[in-house]
Short mmCIF file of C-alpha atoms in Angstrom, two decimals:
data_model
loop_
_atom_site.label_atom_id
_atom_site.label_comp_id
_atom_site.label_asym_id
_atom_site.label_seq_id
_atom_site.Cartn_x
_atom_site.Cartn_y
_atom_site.Cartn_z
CA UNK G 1 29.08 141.13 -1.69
CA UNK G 2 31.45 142.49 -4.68
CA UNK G 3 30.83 141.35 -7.86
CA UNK G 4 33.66 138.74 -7.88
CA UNK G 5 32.72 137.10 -5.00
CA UNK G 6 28.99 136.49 -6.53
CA UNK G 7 30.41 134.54 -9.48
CA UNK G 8 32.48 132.37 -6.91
CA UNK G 9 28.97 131.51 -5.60
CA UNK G 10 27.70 131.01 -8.83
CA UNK G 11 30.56 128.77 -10.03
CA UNK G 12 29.67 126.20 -6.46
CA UNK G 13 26.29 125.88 -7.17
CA UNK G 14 26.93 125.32 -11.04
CA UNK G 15 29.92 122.97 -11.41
CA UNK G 16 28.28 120.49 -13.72
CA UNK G 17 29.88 121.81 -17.00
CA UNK G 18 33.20 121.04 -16.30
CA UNK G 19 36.61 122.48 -14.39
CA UNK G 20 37.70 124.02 -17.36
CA UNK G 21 34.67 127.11 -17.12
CA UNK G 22 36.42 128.06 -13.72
CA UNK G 23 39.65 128.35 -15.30
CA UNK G 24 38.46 130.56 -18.09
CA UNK G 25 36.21 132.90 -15.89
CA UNK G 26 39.40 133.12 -13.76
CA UNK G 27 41.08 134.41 -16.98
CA UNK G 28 39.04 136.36 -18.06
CA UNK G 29 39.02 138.24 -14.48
CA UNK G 30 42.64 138.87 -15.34
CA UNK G 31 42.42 139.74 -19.00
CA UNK G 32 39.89 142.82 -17.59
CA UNK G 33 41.52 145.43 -15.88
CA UNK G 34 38.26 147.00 -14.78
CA UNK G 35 36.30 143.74 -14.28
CA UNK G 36 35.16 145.45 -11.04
CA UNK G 37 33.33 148.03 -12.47
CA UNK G 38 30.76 145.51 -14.55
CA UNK G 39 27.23 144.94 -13.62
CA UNK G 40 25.65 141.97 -12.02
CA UNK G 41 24.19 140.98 -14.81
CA UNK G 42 26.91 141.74 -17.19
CA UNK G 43 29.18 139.48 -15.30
CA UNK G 44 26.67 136.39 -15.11
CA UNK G 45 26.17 136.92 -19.05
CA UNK G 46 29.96 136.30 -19.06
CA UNK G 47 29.89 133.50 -17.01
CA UNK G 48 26.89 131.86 -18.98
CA UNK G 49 28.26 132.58 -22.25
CA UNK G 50 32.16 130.41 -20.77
CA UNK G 51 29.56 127.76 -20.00
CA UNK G 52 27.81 127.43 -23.00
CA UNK G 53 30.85 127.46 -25.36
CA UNK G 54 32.39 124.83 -23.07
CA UNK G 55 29.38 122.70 -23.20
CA UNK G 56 29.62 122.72 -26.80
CA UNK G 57 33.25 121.47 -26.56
CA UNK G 58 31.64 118.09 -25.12
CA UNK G 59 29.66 115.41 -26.97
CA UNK G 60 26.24 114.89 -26.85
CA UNK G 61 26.94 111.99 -24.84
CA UNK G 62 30.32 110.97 -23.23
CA UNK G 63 31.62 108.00 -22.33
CA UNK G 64 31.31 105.78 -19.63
CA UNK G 65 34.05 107.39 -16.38
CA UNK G 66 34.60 106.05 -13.26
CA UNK G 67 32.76 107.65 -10.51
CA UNK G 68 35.84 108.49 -8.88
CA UNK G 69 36.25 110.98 -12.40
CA UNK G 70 33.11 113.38 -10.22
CA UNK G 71 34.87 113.21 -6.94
CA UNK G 72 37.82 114.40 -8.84
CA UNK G 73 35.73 117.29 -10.16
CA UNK G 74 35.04 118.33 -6.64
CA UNK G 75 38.40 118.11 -5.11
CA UNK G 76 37.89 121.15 -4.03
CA UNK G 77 34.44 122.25 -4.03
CA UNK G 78 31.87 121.72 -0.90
CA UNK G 79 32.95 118.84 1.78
CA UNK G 80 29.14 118.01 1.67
CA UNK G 81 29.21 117.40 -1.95
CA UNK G 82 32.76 115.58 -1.38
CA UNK G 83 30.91 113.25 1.12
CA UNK G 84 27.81 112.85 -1.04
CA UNK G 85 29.74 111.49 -4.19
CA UNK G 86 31.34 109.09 -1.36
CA UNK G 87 28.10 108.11 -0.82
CA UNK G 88 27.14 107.37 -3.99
CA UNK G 89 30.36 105.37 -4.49
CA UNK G 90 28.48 103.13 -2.40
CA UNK G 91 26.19 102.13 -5.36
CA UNK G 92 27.24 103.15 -8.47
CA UNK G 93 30.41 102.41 -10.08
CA UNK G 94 30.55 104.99 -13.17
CA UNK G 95 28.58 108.25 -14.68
CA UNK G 96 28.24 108.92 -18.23
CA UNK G 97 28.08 112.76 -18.59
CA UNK G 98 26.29 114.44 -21.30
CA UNK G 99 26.58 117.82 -22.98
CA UNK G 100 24.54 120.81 -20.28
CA UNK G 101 22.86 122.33 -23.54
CA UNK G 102 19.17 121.92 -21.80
CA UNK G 103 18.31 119.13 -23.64
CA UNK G 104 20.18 116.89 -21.09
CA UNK G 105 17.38 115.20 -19.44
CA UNK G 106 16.19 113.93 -22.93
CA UNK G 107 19.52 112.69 -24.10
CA UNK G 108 20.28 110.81 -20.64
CA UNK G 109 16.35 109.15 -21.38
CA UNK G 110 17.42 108.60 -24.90
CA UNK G 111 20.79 106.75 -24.44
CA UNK G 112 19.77 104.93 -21.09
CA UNK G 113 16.55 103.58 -22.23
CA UNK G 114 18.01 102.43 -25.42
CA UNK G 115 21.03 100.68 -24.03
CA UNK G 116 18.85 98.90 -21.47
CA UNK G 117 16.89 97.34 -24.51
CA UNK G 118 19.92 96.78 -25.98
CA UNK G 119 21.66 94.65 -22.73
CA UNK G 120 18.41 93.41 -21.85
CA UNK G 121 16.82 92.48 -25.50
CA UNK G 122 13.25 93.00 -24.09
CA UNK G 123 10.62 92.11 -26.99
CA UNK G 124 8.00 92.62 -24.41
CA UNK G 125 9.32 95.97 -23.28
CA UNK G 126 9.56 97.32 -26.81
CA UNK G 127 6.32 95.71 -27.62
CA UNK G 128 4.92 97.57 -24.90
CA UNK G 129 6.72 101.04 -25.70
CA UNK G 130 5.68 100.97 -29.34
CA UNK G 131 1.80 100.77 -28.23
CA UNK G 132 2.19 103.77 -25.35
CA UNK G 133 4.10 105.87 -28.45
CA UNK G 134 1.40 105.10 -30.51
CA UNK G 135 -0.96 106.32 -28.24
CA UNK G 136 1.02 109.33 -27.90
CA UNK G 137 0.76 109.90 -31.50
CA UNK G 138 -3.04 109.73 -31.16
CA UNK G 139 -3.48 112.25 -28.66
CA UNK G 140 -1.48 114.73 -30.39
CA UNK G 141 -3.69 114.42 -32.78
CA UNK G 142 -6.42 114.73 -30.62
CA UNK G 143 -4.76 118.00 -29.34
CA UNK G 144 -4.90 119.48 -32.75
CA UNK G 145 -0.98 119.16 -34.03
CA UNK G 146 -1.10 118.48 -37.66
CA UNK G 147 1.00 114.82 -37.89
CA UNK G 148 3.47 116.32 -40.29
CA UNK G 149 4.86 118.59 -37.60
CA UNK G 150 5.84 115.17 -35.52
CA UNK G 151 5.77 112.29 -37.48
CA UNK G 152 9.39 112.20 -38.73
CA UNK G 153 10.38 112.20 -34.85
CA UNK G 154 8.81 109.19 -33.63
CA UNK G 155 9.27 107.69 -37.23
CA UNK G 156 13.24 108.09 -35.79
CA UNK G 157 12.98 106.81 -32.68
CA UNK G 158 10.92 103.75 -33.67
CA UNK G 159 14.01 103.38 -35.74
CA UNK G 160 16.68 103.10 -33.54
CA UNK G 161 14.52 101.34 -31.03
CA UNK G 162 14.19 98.37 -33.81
CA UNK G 163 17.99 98.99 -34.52
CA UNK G 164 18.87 98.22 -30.68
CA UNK G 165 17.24 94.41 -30.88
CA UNK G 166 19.61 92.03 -32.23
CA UNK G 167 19.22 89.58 -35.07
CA UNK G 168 18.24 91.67 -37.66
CA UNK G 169 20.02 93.44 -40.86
CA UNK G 170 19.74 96.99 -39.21
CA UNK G 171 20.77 95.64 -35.68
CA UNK G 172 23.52 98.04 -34.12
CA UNK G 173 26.42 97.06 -31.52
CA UNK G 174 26.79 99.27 -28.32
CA UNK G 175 29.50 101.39 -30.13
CA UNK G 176 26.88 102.04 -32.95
CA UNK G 177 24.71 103.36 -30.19
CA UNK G 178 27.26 105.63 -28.95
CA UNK G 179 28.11 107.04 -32.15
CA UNK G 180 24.04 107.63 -33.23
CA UNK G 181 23.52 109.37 -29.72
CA UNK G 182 26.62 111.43 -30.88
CA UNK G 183 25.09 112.31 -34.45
CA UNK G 184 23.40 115.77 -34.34
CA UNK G 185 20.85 114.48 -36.99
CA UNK G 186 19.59 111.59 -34.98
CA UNK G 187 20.19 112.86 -31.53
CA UNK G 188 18.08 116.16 -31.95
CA UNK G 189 15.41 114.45 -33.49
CA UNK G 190 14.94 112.07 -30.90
CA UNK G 191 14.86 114.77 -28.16
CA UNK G 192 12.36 116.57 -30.29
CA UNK G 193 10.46 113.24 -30.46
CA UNK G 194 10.51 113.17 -26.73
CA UNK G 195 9.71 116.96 -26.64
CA UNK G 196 6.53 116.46 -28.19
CA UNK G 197 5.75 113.38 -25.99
CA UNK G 198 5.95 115.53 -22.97
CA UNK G 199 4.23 118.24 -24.38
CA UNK G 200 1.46 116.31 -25.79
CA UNK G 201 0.79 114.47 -21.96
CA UNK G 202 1.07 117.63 -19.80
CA UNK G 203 -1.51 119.38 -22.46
CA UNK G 204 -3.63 116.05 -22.05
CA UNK G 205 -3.44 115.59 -18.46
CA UNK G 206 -4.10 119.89 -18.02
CA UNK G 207 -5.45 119.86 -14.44
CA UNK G 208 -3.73 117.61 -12.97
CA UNK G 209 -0.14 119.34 -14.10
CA UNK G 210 -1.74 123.00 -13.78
CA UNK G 211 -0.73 123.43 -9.90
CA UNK G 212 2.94 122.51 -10.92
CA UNK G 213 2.67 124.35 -13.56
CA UNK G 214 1.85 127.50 -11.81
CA UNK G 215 4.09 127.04 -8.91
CA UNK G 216 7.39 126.87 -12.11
CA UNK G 217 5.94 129.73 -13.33
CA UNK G 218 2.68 132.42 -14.16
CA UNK G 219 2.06 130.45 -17.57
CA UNK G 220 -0.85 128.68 -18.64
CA UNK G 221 -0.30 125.03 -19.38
CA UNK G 222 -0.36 125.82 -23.36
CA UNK G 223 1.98 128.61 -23.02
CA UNK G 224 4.37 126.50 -20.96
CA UNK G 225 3.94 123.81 -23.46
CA UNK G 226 5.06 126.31 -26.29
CA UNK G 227 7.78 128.61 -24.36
CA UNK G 228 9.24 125.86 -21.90
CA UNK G 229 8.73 122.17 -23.72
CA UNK G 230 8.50 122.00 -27.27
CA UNK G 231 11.56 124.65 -28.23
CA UNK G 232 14.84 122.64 -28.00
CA UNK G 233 17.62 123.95 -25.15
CA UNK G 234 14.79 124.69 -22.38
CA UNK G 235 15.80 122.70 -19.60
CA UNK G 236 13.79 119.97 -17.39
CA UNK G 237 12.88 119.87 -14.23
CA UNK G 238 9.76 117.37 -12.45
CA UNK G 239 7.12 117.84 -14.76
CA UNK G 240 8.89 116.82 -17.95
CA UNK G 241 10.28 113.82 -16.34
CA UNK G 242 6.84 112.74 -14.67
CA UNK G 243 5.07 113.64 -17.96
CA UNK G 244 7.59 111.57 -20.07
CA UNK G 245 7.67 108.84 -17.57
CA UNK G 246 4.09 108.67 -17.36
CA UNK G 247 3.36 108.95 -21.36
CA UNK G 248 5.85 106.22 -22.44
CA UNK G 249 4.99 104.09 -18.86
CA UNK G 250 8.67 104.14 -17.82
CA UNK G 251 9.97 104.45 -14.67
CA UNK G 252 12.78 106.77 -13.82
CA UNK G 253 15.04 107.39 -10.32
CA UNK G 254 16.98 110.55 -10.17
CA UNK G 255 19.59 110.85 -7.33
CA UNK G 256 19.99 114.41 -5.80
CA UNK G 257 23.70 115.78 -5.32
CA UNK G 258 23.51 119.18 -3.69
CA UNK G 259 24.63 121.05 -0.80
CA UNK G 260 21.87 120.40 1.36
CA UNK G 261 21.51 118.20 4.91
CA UNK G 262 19.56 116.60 7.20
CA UNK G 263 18.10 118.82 10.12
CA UNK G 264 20.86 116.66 12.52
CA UNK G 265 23.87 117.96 10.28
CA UNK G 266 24.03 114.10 8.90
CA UNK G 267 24.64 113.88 4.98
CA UNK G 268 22.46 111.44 2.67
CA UNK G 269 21.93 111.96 -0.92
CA UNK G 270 17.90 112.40 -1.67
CA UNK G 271 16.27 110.31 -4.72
CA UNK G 272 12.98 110.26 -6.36
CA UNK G 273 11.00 107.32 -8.51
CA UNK G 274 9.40 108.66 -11.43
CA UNK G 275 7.16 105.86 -11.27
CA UNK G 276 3.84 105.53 -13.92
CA UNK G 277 0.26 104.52 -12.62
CA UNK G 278 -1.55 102.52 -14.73
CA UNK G 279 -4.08 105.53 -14.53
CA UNK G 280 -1.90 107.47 -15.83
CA UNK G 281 -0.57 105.45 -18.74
CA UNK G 282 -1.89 106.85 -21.99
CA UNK G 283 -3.18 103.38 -23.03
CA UNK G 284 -4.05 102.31 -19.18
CA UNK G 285 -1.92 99.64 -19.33
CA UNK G 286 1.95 99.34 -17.63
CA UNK G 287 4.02 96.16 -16.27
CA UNK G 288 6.62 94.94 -13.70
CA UNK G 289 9.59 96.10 -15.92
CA UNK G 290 7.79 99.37 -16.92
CA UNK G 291 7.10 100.26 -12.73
CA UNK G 292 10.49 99.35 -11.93
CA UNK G 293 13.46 102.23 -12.44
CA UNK G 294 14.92 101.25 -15.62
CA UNK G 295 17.68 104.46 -15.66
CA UNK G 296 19.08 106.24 -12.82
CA UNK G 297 20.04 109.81 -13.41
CA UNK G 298 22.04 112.23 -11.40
CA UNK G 299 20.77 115.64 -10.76
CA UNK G 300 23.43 118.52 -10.11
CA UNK G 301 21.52 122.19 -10.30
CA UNK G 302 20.35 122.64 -13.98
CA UNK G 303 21.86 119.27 -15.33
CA UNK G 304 21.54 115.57 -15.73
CA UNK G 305 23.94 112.93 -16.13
CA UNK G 306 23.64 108.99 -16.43
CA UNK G 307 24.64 106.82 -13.44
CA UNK G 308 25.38 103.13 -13.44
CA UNK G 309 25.25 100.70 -10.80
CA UNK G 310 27.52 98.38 -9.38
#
């Protein structure tokens, strides 16, 4: 396989950043004569470097699109994928994309959680959250981080959680919420907030996230704490989300759109419930709202996005 055709590979199983990074790796194939005569590697450094700079041409968090906005994405990508977003059509109604910069996963938790408060005005939910982040707090401490390392991020987060529930002098409008999710000087904070959350439960809960641990990688559970959690722009994958989900006792369903099938050659799209025990909840308690999926997330390879139901 020549060197172009691996990038047109690369560019079906990544489409998540946007339409606009195939257009500029197919200029860039023009713009070099001897394009042919690059490396493997060189050419996927060129195609990662068109997707980062395109990512940063998006916001942290977009705004609220149709869903028929992805199955215009993948006019002409894979017919499974085509039928898959048909499928999902089904049950959601729009997607609210956010910027592939590997802190994805956190932002989509960030703004989701936040605007369900917001709808749903839940003083027992927030209630609820503020004792689990406590708790979190405490067994960082436990864990040896020094509290000035962290305490400005959940000091920032308790903040716009309070800012979310109406009636009071700090009390934000959706539009507020957009724009805060958008500011680089809240937004990272909060991820780094839920960075250390994550961290501080998969260091807490060792042997039980070990095995996953070691089948993501040959690190030790403090050295993929350090080198795969706590630095901002690593990406997510199961045992963030079922460490966050567990820590903060909130439930999470991620819809699956990839090329894969059934064994019969029927399409379906694959989910999974992030779902806390109340053995696992750092305080040992949960609740009916907490156990039931409060966000729904789409998964394309290496990137999540926000999906809303009809």
């Amino acid at each position: 396989m020549g060197n172009n055709e691996k990038v047109a590979v690369a560019e079906e199983e990544k489409k998540s950043v946007n339409e606009v990074v195939e257009v500029a790796i197919e200029t860039s194939y023009v713009d070099n004569d001897d394009w042919a005569t690059y490396r493997d590697d060189e050419v996927m450094q060129q195609h990662n470097a068109i997707q980062a700079e395109e990512a940063h041409k998006l916001p942290f968090v977009g705004d609220k699109e149709p869903l028929s906005a992805l199955a215009a994405e993948y006019q002409s990508g894979s017919p499974i994928i085509q039928e898959k977003i048909k499928l999902l059509g089904q049950s959601f109604s729009a997607i609210r994309r956010t910027r592939g910069d590997g802190n994805c996963f956190f932002r989509c938790f960030m703004f989701a959680y936040l605007e369900h408060i917001l709808e749903s005005q839940d003083k027992a939910e927030v209630d609820r959250i503020k004792a689990n982040v406590e708790q979190c707090k405490k067994t960082l401490q436990n864990l040896g981080y020094a509290e000035f390392t962290f305490e400005d991020f959940f000091a920032l987060f308790l903040e716009q959680l309070e800012s979310v529930m109406q009636g009071n002098e700090t009390s934000i409008s959706h539009d507020e919420l957009l724009t805060r999710s958008r500011d680089q000087s809240v937004s990272d904070y909060v991820v780094m907030f839920f960075r250390f959350v994550t961290s501080g439960e998969v260091r807490r809960r060792a042997e039980f996230f070990e095995p996953f641990i070691l089948g993501l990688s040959n690190m030790t559970v403090e050295k993929f704490c350090k080198a795969s959690v706590e630095p901002m722009g690593e990406e997510s994958d199961h045992v963030h989300i079922t460490a966050l989900s567990d820590a903060l006792g909130v439930a999470i369903r991620v819809m699956y759109l990839d090329r894969s099938s059934c064994d019969t050659g029927s399409v379906s799209v694959n989910h999974h419930d992030f779902v806390p025990s109340i053995s696992d909840s750092p305080n040992g308690t949960t609740n009916a709202v907490a156990a039931k999926p409060v966000m729904t997330l789409l998964y394309r390879p290496g990137h999540y996005d926000i999906l809303y139901s009809k």
